[in-house]
Short mmCIF file of C-alpha atoms in Angstrom, two decimals:
data_model
loop_
_atom_site.label_atom_id
_atom_site.label_comp_id
_atom_site.label_asym_id
_atom_site.label_seq_id
_atom_site.Cartn_x
_atom_site.Cartn_y
_atom_site.Cartn_z
CA MET A 1 -37.71 61.26 18.46
CA GLY A 2 -40.69 62.07 16.23
CA LYS A 3 -40.68 64.49 13.31
CA GLN A 4 -42.78 67.15 15.06
CA ASN A 5 -40.73 66.86 18.11
CA ALA A 6 -37.47 67.35 16.33
CA VAL A 7 -38.94 70.78 14.87
CA THR A 8 -40.31 71.85 18.27
CA ASP A 9 -36.90 71.13 19.93
CA LEU A 10 -35.05 73.05 17.22
CA ARG A 11 -37.45 76.06 17.51
CA ARG A 12 -37.01 76.13 21.29
CA VAL A 13 -33.18 76.11 21.04
CA ILE A 14 -33.05 78.92 18.36
CA LYS A 15 -35.56 81.04 20.37
CA LYS A 16 -33.43 80.79 23.46
CA ILE A 17 -29.99 81.37 21.85
CA GLY A 18 -31.20 83.96 19.37
CA HIS A 19 -33.28 85.84 22.10
CA ASN A 20 -36.16 86.35 19.64
CA ARG A 21 -39.46 85.20 20.95
CA TYR A 22 -41.02 85.69 17.71
CA LEU A 23 -38.78 83.48 15.53
CA GLU A 24 -40.82 80.65 14.28
CA LEU A 25 -39.57 77.60 12.47
CA GLY A 26 -41.83 75.07 10.64
CA MET A 27 -41.72 72.44 8.06
CA CYS A 28 -43.25 72.73 4.56
CA THR A 29 -43.66 70.66 1.33
CA VAL A 30 -43.03 72.03 -2.18
CA LEU A 31 -45.93 71.63 -4.15
CA SER A 32 -44.77 73.49 -7.36
CA GLU A 33 -41.42 74.63 -8.63
CA SER A 34 -42.50 77.24 -11.04
CA PRO A 35 -44.21 79.24 -9.75
CA LEU A 36 -42.87 78.19 -6.45
CA GLU A 37 -45.55 77.21 -3.82
CA VAL A 38 -45.21 75.38 -0.56
CA LEU A 39 -47.66 73.89 1.86
CA MET A 40 -46.96 74.76 5.73
CA ASP A 41 -47.24 71.62 7.88
CA GLY A 42 -50.28 71.30 9.89
CA THR A 43 -52.08 73.99 8.03
CA ASN A 44 -54.06 74.56 4.82
CA VAL A 45 -51.69 77.65 4.19
CA VAL A 46 -50.28 77.60 0.71
CA LEU A 47 -47.43 80.30 0.42
CA SER A 48 -46.58 81.57 -3.14
CA ALA A 49 -43.31 83.03 -4.52
CA GLU A 50 -44.44 86.56 -3.40
CA ASP A 51 -44.37 85.31 0.04
CA ILE A 52 -41.02 83.40 0.17
CA THR A 53 -37.38 84.33 0.19
CA VAL A 54 -35.34 81.31 -0.85
CA SER A 55 -31.75 80.55 0.35
CA GLU A 56 -29.26 80.59 -2.56
CA ARG A 57 -28.46 77.04 -1.64
CA LEU A 58 -31.90 75.75 -2.76
CA THR A 59 -31.39 77.27 -6.31
CA ASN A 60 -29.60 76.56 -9.44
CA HIS A 61 -26.70 78.93 -9.46
CA THR A 62 -23.11 79.44 -10.55
CA VAL A 63 -20.07 79.71 -8.30
CA GLU A 64 -16.36 80.21 -8.98
CA ILE A 65 -14.10 77.62 -7.56
CA GLU A 66 -10.26 77.60 -7.55
CA MET A 67 -8.38 74.37 -8.09
CA ASP A 68 -4.72 74.04 -8.42
CA GLY A 69 -4.54 77.78 -8.83
CA VAL A 70 -6.98 78.04 -11.70
CA THR A 71 -10.28 79.72 -11.24
CA ARG A 72 -13.21 78.02 -12.86
CA THR A 73 -17.03 78.42 -12.93
CA ALA A 74 -19.26 75.69 -12.03
CA LYS A 75 -22.89 75.12 -12.05
CA VAL A 76 -24.75 74.06 -9.00
CA LYS A 77 -28.03 72.46 -9.83
CA ASN A 78 -29.91 72.31 -6.48
CA SER A 79 -33.29 73.83 -7.16
CA LEU A 80 -36.31 72.74 -5.05
CA GLN A 81 -38.52 70.03 -6.61
CA ARG A 82 -42.06 69.06 -6.05
CA GLY A 83 -42.36 66.86 -2.97
CA ASP A 84 -39.21 68.22 -1.27
CA ARG A 85 -39.46 68.91 2.36
CA ALA A 86 -37.90 72.16 3.67
CA LEU A 87 -37.30 74.17 6.86
CA LEU A 88 -39.25 77.38 7.00
CA MET A 89 -38.34 80.42 9.22
CA TYR A 90 -40.65 83.34 9.81
CA ASP A 91 -41.21 86.32 12.22
CA SER A 92 -44.50 85.85 13.89
CA SER A 93 -44.56 89.41 15.26
CA ASP A 94 -44.69 90.87 11.63
CA ASN A 95 -48.20 90.89 9.97
CA ARG A 96 -46.48 91.31 6.64
CA THR A 97 -44.31 88.35 7.24
CA GLN A 98 -41.67 87.21 4.70
CA PHE A 99 -41.09 83.41 4.89
CA VAL A 100 -37.64 82.22 4.41
CA LEU A 101 -36.81 78.70 3.09
CA ILE A 102 -33.59 77.75 4.75
CA ASP A 103 -32.73 74.28 3.48
CA ARG A 104 -34.15 70.85 2.57
CA VAL A 105 -34.90 68.58 5.49
CA LEU A 106 -34.06 64.79 5.36
CA PHE A 107 -35.15 62.60 8.21
CA ALA A 108 -32.70 59.88 9.24
CA GLU A 109 -35.48 57.36 8.95
CA ASP A 110 -35.94 58.32 5.27
CA LEU A 111 -32.23 57.81 4.33
#
């Protein structure tokens, strides 16, 4: 299955299950980490940090973990890097759209 077909299939399934005909999914490439800029696939549209909400999973952040009854703090280093591919979600019915970067995307053929 081609990369574009995978995105199209995922978009179709989410629309059907989520009952939201305006939900759009697309792919993008990180152009810059600071300030964050991404390029939407198949377009010349560059989104800047003001346009984007980023899932915590795609950031450097701190979490508390418990091991053997002891609570500790751990740093998670998972920020987006230039060249990373990501899944982008947005509501196409909203003229003031906020784009959400959901997660990194890796294709099996690239593993």
